Structures are given as structure tokens and as C-alpha cells.
Coordinates of C-alpha atoms in Angstrom, one line a residue:
M1 CA 0.0 0.0 0.0
R2 CA 1.3 3.4 -0.9
E3 CA 2.1 5.9 1.8
E4 CA -0.6 8.3 0.4
D5 CA -3.2 5.6 0.6
E6 CA -2.2 4.8 4.2
K7 CA -2.5 8.5 5.1
V8 CA -6.0 8.7 3.7
L9 CA -7.0 5.5 5.5
S10 CA -5.6 6.9 8.8
E11 CA -7.5 10.1 8.3
A12 CA -10.8 8.2 7.5
R13 CA -10.3 6.1 10.6
E14 CA -9.8 9.2 12.8
L15 CA -12.8 10.9 11.4
W16 CA -15.0 7.8 12.0
Q17 CA -13.7 7.5 15.5
R18 CA -14.5 11.2 16.2
Y19 CA -17.9 10.7 14.6
L20 CA -18.6 7.8 17.0
M21 CA -17.4 9.8 20.0
L22 CA -19.6 12.8 19.1
T23 CA -22.6 10.4 18.6
R24 CA -22.0 9.1 22.1
E25 CA -21.7 12.6 23.4
L26 CA -25.0 13.6 21.7
L27 CA -26.8 10.8 23.5
K28 CA -25.2 11.6 26.8
F29 CA -26.3 15.3 26.6
I30 CA -29.8 14.6 25.5
D31 CA -30.2 12.0 28.3
R32 CA -29.1 14.8 30.7
Q33 CA -31.6 17.2 29.0
D34 CA -28.6 19.5 28.3
I35 CA -30.1 20.7 25.1
D36 CA -27.8 23.7 24.6
T37 CA -24.7 21.4 24.6
F38 CA -26.6 18.9 22.5
L39 CA -27.4 21.6 19.9
A40 CA -23.8 22.8 20.0
I41 CA -22.4 19.3 19.1
V42 CA -24.8 18.6 16.2
P43 CA -23.0 21.0 13.7
Q44 CA -19.7 19.5 14.7
R45 CA -20.9 16.1 13.7
G46 CA -22.2 17.5 10.4
D47 CA -18.8 19.0 9.8
L48 CA -17.2 15.6 10.2
I49 CA -19.6 14.1 7.6
E50 CA -18.5 16.8 5.2
K51 CA -14.8 16.0 5.9
M52 CA -15.5 12.3 5.3
K53 CA -17.2 13.1 2.0
A54 CA -14.2 15.3 1.0
L55 CA -11.7 12.5 1.5
P56 CA -10.2 10.9 -1.6
E57 CA -11.6 7.5 -2.6
N58 CA -10.5 4.9 0.0
Q59 CA -11.5 1.5 1.2
F60 CA -11.8 2.2 5.0
R61 CA -15.6 1.8 4.9
E62 CA -15.1 -1.8 3.7
T63 CA -12.9 -2.7 6.7
Q64 CA -14.3 -4.6 9.6
E65 CA -13.3 -1.8 12.0
C66 CA -15.5 0.6 10.1
K67 CA -18.4 -1.8 9.9
D68 CA -18.2 -2.4 13.6
M69 CA -18.3 1.4 14.2
I70 CA -21.3 1.7 11.9
E71 CA -23.1 -1.1 13.8
E72 CA -22.5 0.8 17.0
I73 CA -23.6 4.1 15.6
K74 CA -26.9 3.0 14.1
P75 CA -28.7 2.2 17.4
L76 CA -27.2 5.3 19.1
D77 CA -28.6 7.4 16.2
M78 CA -32.0 5.8 16.6
Q79 CA -32.0 6.7 20.3
I80 CA -30.9 10.2 19.6
I81 CA -33.6 10.7 17.0
Y82 CA -36.3 9.3 19.4
K83 CA -35.2 11.4 22.4
A84 CA -34.8 14.5 20.3
R85 CA -38.3 14.2 18.9
S86 CA -39.6 13.5 22.4
W87 CA -37.9 16.6 23.7
L88 CA -39.2 18.7 20.8
N89 CA -42.7 17.5 21.3
K90 CA -42.5 18.3 25.1
S91 CA -41.1 21.7 24.3
R92 CA -43.9 22.4 21.9
R93 CA -46.5 21.4 24.5
Q94 CA -44.9 23.7 27.0
N95 CA -44.8 26.6 24.6
S96 CA -48.5 26.0 23.8
A97 CA -49.3 26.0 27.6
V98 CA -47.4 29.3 28.0
R99 CA -49.3 30.9 25.1
A100 CA -52.6 29.7 26.6
Y101 CA -51.8 31.9 29.6
D102 CA -51.0 34.9 27.4
L103 CA -53.8 37.4 27.8
T104 CA -53.9 38.8 24.3
G105 CA -50.8 37.6 22.5
A106 CA -48.6 40.4 21.3
D107 CA -50.6 43.1 23.1
A108 CA -50.4 41.6 26.6
V109 CA -48.9 44.6 28.3
T110 CA -51.7 46.9 27.0
A111 CA -54.3 44.4 28.1
V112 CA -52.9 44.2 31.6
N113 CA -52.8 47.9 31.9
A114 CA -56.4 48.3 30.7
R115 CA -57.6 45.6 33.1
G116 CA -55.6 47.2 35.9
N117 CA -57.4 50.5 35.3
I118 CA -60.7 48.8 35.9
F119 CA -59.5 47.9 39.4
N120 CA -58.4 51.4 40.1
R121 CA -61.8 52.9 39.6
S122 CA -63.9 53.7 42.6
Y123 CA -67.5 52.4 42.3

């Protein structure tokens, strides 16, 4: 194997290992409900995908090592997707509940002041 091919394989291996590590981190942070960190990591994983695509043609994906990593990543991805959807649905329900308590939507301050004026009147 040429030195150049070995370098590309080594880079592919490193990118896949980083991708697996970030996938584990995503799951860890979504389990902790640390959504800010979770959302900060998502673009990093996307950047790794772009770097993988930009690599010259190589056979790393055909190796048993890569196949093993992919088999580990698949169920983690499914858990991440399920938990992210669950969090998103919960967040939407909470936002709907908050909006339900909103007096008049965008004009809430004016509405509170108007209602407050009713209580200030002497009858």
C-alpha cells in the first residue's frame, strides 16, 4: 500500500472515531436534558460528515473496523432521534401552555394595563 493511501485510511479512521465519539456525546447530553450542549455538538458532527465526503476515494468503509463502528452508531442514532423528537414535542407542548396563559398575544402589556385600570376605579 502506498504511503498516500495509508494516510487517507488513517484520516478516515480518525474521522469515523471522532464521529462515533460525538454520537455518544450527543446521546449523553440529550439524556441529561442539556439541550444547549446537544445543539452545539450537532453541527460538529455535520462538519465531520463533510470532511468524510471530501476524502479521496478509499477502502476504509469496507474494513471490519468501520463496519463495527457503523453497527455501534446505528442504534445510538435511533436513540438520539427518538429522544430529540420527544424533547421537541415536550417543548412544543410547554410553549402552547405558556401561550394559553398569554392574555392577548402580542398586546399583553396593554391588556394588563387596561384591566388594571378597571380595578383602580372607585365604584
